[in-house]
Coordinates of C-alpha atoms in Angstrom, one line a residue:
M1 CA 103.3 -16.8 204.8
I2 CA 102.5 -16.5 208.3
A3 CA 105.9 -16.9 210.7
K4 CA 105.8 -18.4 214.2
F5 CA 108.9 -17.5 216.4
S6 CA 110.0 -19.0 219.5
I7 CA 111.9 -17.3 222.4
F8 CA 115.3 -19.1 223.3
V9 CA 118.7 -18.9 224.7
I10 CA 122.0 -20.5 223.6
F11 CA 125.2 -19.2 225.3
V12 CA 128.6 -19.6 224.1
C13 CA 131.7 -18.0 224.3
L14 CA 133.0 -15.5 222.0
F15 CA 136.5 -15.1 223.4
A16 CA 139.2 -17.2 224.3
G17 CA 139.9 -17.0 228.1
C18 CA 136.3 -16.5 228.8
S19 CA 135.8 -17.7 232.7
D20 CA 131.7 -18.0 232.3
L21 CA 132.3 -21.2 230.6
S22 CA 135.5 -22.7 231.4
S23 CA 134.3 -26.3 231.6
N24 CA 131.8 -28.8 230.5
S25 CA 130.3 -28.6 234.1
D26 CA 130.0 -24.7 233.9
A27 CA 128.2 -25.1 230.9
A28 CA 126.1 -27.5 232.3
A29 CA 125.5 -25.2 235.3
H30 CA 124.7 -22.2 233.3
S31 CA 122.1 -24.3 231.0
S32 CA 119.9 -25.2 233.8
R33 CA 119.0 -21.5 234.3
Y34 CA 117.1 -21.4 231.0
A35 CA 113.8 -23.2 229.9
Q36 CA 113.2 -25.1 226.8
P37 CA 112.3 -23.1 223.8
K38 CA 108.5 -22.3 223.2
V39 CA 106.5 -20.7 220.7
V40 CA 105.1 -17.4 222.0
G41 CA 103.4 -15.6 219.2
T42 CA 102.7 -15.8 215.3
I43 CA 103.7 -12.8 213.0
E44 CA 100.5 -11.5 211.8
S45 CA 101.7 -9.2 209.0
K46 CA 101.4 -10.6 205.6
D47 CA 104.2 -8.2 204.3
V48 CA 106.9 -10.4 206.6
T49 CA 107.2 -13.2 204.1
E50 CA 110.7 -14.1 205.1
S51 CA 111.8 -13.0 208.6
S52 CA 115.2 -13.0 208.6
G53 CA 116.3 -11.7 212.2
I54 CA 114.4 -10.3 215.0
A55 CA 115.6 -8.1 217.7
A56 CA 114.0 -6.8 221.0
S57 CA 114.1 -3.2 221.6
R58 CA 116.2 -1.6 224.4
C59 CA 113.8 1.4 224.7
Q60 CA 110.7 0.1 224.2
S61 CA 108.7 -2.6 226.4
N62 CA 107.0 -5.3 224.3
V63 CA 108.6 -4.3 221.0
F64 CA 110.4 -6.4 218.4
W65 CA 111.7 -5.8 214.8
T66 CA 112.2 -7.8 212.1
H67 CA 113.1 -7.5 208.1
N68 CA 112.6 -9.6 205.2
D69 CA 115.6 -11.4 203.4
S70 CA 116.6 -10.4 200.0
G71 CA 113.8 -9.6 197.5
D72 CA 112.3 -6.9 199.7
E73 CA 112.8 -3.0 199.8
A74 CA 114.3 -1.5 202.6
F75 CA 111.5 -2.2 205.2
I76 CA 111.7 -2.7 208.9
Y77 CA 108.4 -4.2 210.5
A78 CA 107.6 -3.9 214.6
F79 CA 105.3 -6.4 216.6
D80 CA 104.6 -7.4 220.0
S81 CA 105.3 -10.5 221.9
S82 CA 102.3 -12.2 220.5
G83 CA 103.1 -11.2 216.6
K84 CA 100.6 -8.5 216.4
S85 CA 101.8 -6.0 213.9
L86 CA 102.9 -2.5 215.6
G87 CA 103.5 -0.5 212.0
T88 CA 106.0 -0.8 208.9
W89 CA 109.1 1.7 208.2
K90 CA 111.1 2.3 205.4
I91 CA 114.5 3.7 205.7
P92 CA 114.8 6.3 202.8
N93 CA 118.6 5.8 202.0
A94 CA 119.1 2.3 202.1
E95 CA 118.9 -0.9 199.7
N96 CA 118.0 -4.4 200.8
K97 CA 120.4 -6.5 198.5
D98 CA 120.6 -9.4 200.9
W99 CA 119.8 -8.0 204.6
E100 CA 120.6 -11.3 206.8
D101 CA 119.8 -9.9 210.6
I102 CA 119.1 -7.3 212.8
A103 CA 120.1 -6.1 216.2
A104 CA 119.1 -3.1 218.6
F105 CA 121.5 -0.8 220.7
K106 CA 121.1 1.5 223.3
D107 CA 123.9 4.1 223.5
K108 CA 125.5 5.6 227.1
A109 CA 123.1 8.6 226.6
G110 CA 120.2 6.3 226.5
K111 CA 119.3 6.8 222.6
C112 CA 117.9 3.7 220.9
F113 CA 119.3 2.2 217.1
I114 CA 118.5 -0.5 215.0
Y115 CA 121.3 -2.0 213.2
I116 CA 120.6 -4.1 210.0
G117 CA 123.7 -6.4 208.4
E118 CA 124.0 -6.2 204.6
T119 CA 125.7 -9.7 204.9
G120 CA 124.4 -12.3 202.7
N121 CA 126.4 -13.8 200.3
N122 CA 124.9 -17.1 199.4
K123 CA 126.9 -17.7 196.0
L124 CA 130.2 -15.6 197.2
K125 CA 129.9 -13.3 194.4
R126 CA 130.3 -10.1 196.6
D127 CA 133.5 -8.7 198.3
K128 CA 131.9 -5.8 200.0
Y129 CA 129.4 -5.7 202.6
G130 CA 127.8 -3.3 205.2
V131 CA 125.9 -2.6 208.5
Y132 CA 123.0 0.0 208.3
R133 CA 122.1 1.8 211.5
V134 CA 119.1 4.0 212.1
A135 CA 117.5 5.6 215.1
E136 CA 114.9 3.3 216.4
P137 CA 111.4 5.0 215.6
V138 CA 109.2 5.4 218.8
V139 CA 106.3 2.9 218.1
T140 CA 102.6 4.5 218.9
P141 CA 99.0 2.6 218.3
P142 CA 98.4 4.7 215.3
D143 CA 101.4 3.2 213.6
A144 CA 100.0 0.0 213.4
D145 CA 97.9 0.9 210.0
S146 CA 101.0 1.3 208.3
D147 CA 102.2 -1.2 205.5
R148 CA 104.2 -2.0 202.4
K149 CA 102.0 0.2 200.4
N150 CA 101.9 3.0 202.9
P151 CA 104.7 2.9 205.1
L152 CA 106.4 5.2 207.8
L153 CA 109.6 6.7 207.6
T154 CA 112.5 6.5 209.6
A155 CA 115.3 8.7 210.0
S156 CA 118.2 8.5 207.2
A157 CA 120.3 5.6 208.2
D158 CA 124.1 5.7 208.6
F159 CA 126.3 2.9 206.8
I160 CA 129.6 1.1 207.6
Q161 CA 131.1 -0.6 204.7
F162 CA 133.7 -3.6 205.4
T163 CA 135.7 -6.2 204.0
Y164 CA 137.1 -9.7 205.2
P165 CA 140.6 -9.7 205.7
D166 CA 141.0 -13.3 204.5
S167 CA 138.1 -14.6 202.0
D168 CA 134.6 -13.9 200.8
H169 CA 131.9 -14.8 203.3
D170 CA 128.1 -15.5 203.7
A171 CA 127.3 -14.4 207.0
E172 CA 123.7 -14.3 208.7
T173 CA 124.4 -13.5 212.0
L174 CA 124.6 -9.6 213.3
M175 CA 125.1 -8.7 216.8
V176 CA 126.2 -5.5 218.8
H177 CA 128.0 -5.6 222.2
P178 CA 126.0 -3.5 224.4
V179 CA 128.8 -1.9 226.3
S180 CA 131.5 -1.4 223.7
G181 CA 129.3 -0.9 220.9
Y182 CA 131.5 -3.0 218.7
I183 CA 129.9 -4.9 216.0
Y184 CA 130.3 -8.6 215.4
V185 CA 129.4 -10.4 212.2
V186 CA 129.4 -14.2 212.4
T187 CA 129.8 -16.1 209.0
K188 CA 127.7 -19.5 208.1
L189 CA 129.6 -22.4 207.1
V190 CA 129.2 -25.9 206.2
S191 CA 132.8 -27.2 206.4
G192 CA 133.8 -26.2 209.8
P193 CA 133.7 -23.7 212.5
A194 CA 132.0 -20.1 211.7
G195 CA 134.2 -17.0 211.8
V196 CA 133.8 -14.4 214.2
Y197 CA 134.4 -10.9 213.2
R198 CA 134.7 -7.4 214.6
L199 CA 133.9 -4.1 213.3
K200 CA 134.4 -0.7 214.7
P201 CA 131.4 1.6 214.9
T202 CA 132.8 4.2 212.8
F203 CA 129.7 4.9 210.8
G204 CA 129.9 7.6 208.2
D205 CA 133.8 6.7 207.2
T206 CA 133.4 6.6 203.7
N207 CA 136.2 4.1 203.4
P208 CA 135.6 0.4 203.7
Q209 CA 136.8 -1.0 207.0
K210 CA 138.7 -4.2 207.1
A211 CA 137.0 -6.6 209.7
E212 CA 139.2 -8.1 212.2
R213 CA 138.8 -12.0 212.6
V214 CA 138.6 -12.6 216.5
A215 CA 137.5 -16.1 216.9
D216 CA 136.3 -19.1 215.4
L217 CA 132.8 -20.6 216.7
S218 CA 131.4 -24.1 216.8
V219 CA 128.1 -25.0 218.2
P220 CA 126.9 -28.6 218.8
A221 CA 125.3 -29.2 215.7
V222 CA 125.9 -30.6 212.3
P223 CA 127.0 -28.8 210.4
N224 CA 128.9 -27.1 213.5
G225 CA 129.2 -23.5 211.9
F226 CA 125.9 -23.3 210.0
L227 CA 124.6 -20.1 212.1
T228 CA 121.6 -18.2 211.0
G229 CA 121.1 -15.5 213.7
G230 CA 122.4 -14.4 217.2
D231 CA 122.4 -11.7 219.6
I232 CA 124.5 -10.7 222.9
S233 CA 122.6 -10.4 226.2
P234 CA 121.8 -7.0 227.9
D235 CA 125.1 -7.6 230.2
G236 CA 127.3 -8.4 227.3
R237 CA 128.3 -11.8 228.8
R238 CA 126.6 -14.6 226.5
V239 CA 125.7 -14.9 223.2

């Protein structure tokens, strides 16, 4: 399957009291800064059969990362803005039970990471979830020859296991704040607004972390909580 992808921006306020979007008129003013979405490329890799999230590298120009939904192994795929494949990497100590979204993060020391949300729960039969963090591979031209049969290897991943404080959820949105490093998981709901849950980046802790519910999030669509992906802008002010 060949996947087309668009570049687009939707901005919303995650937190009560956010001054950026304090009124409808403010929202209209901000929305005028953005163009309409447009298709900029087609993912060429035949190994990417169900791209379930896209993240732009914070350290490498014109490098994007994606992964397949459940059913694939622990692979991440690099491509450029036209969709041309830049290589395939396998995370040696990870498992793709139901990966749903991917995010990029650059720490204060300038090191870049890829985060992957093990958060899918369509049938609401799981009660523990997780987030992988792996050092972002440096992409070089010869890497484009790698694929699922002959992948490159990433460094070993760190992992956070977490639970929700209220009930089990299905979530397809994973975001990392570029300044604080906090991780945000947004649920996917048909019955109402999505829930926004925050995780501390305590990778390596063997005890499951209980996520903190910090907001409800509605978008102008029907249903209003059916969210399937997201990212935070590099300045940390918009989603």
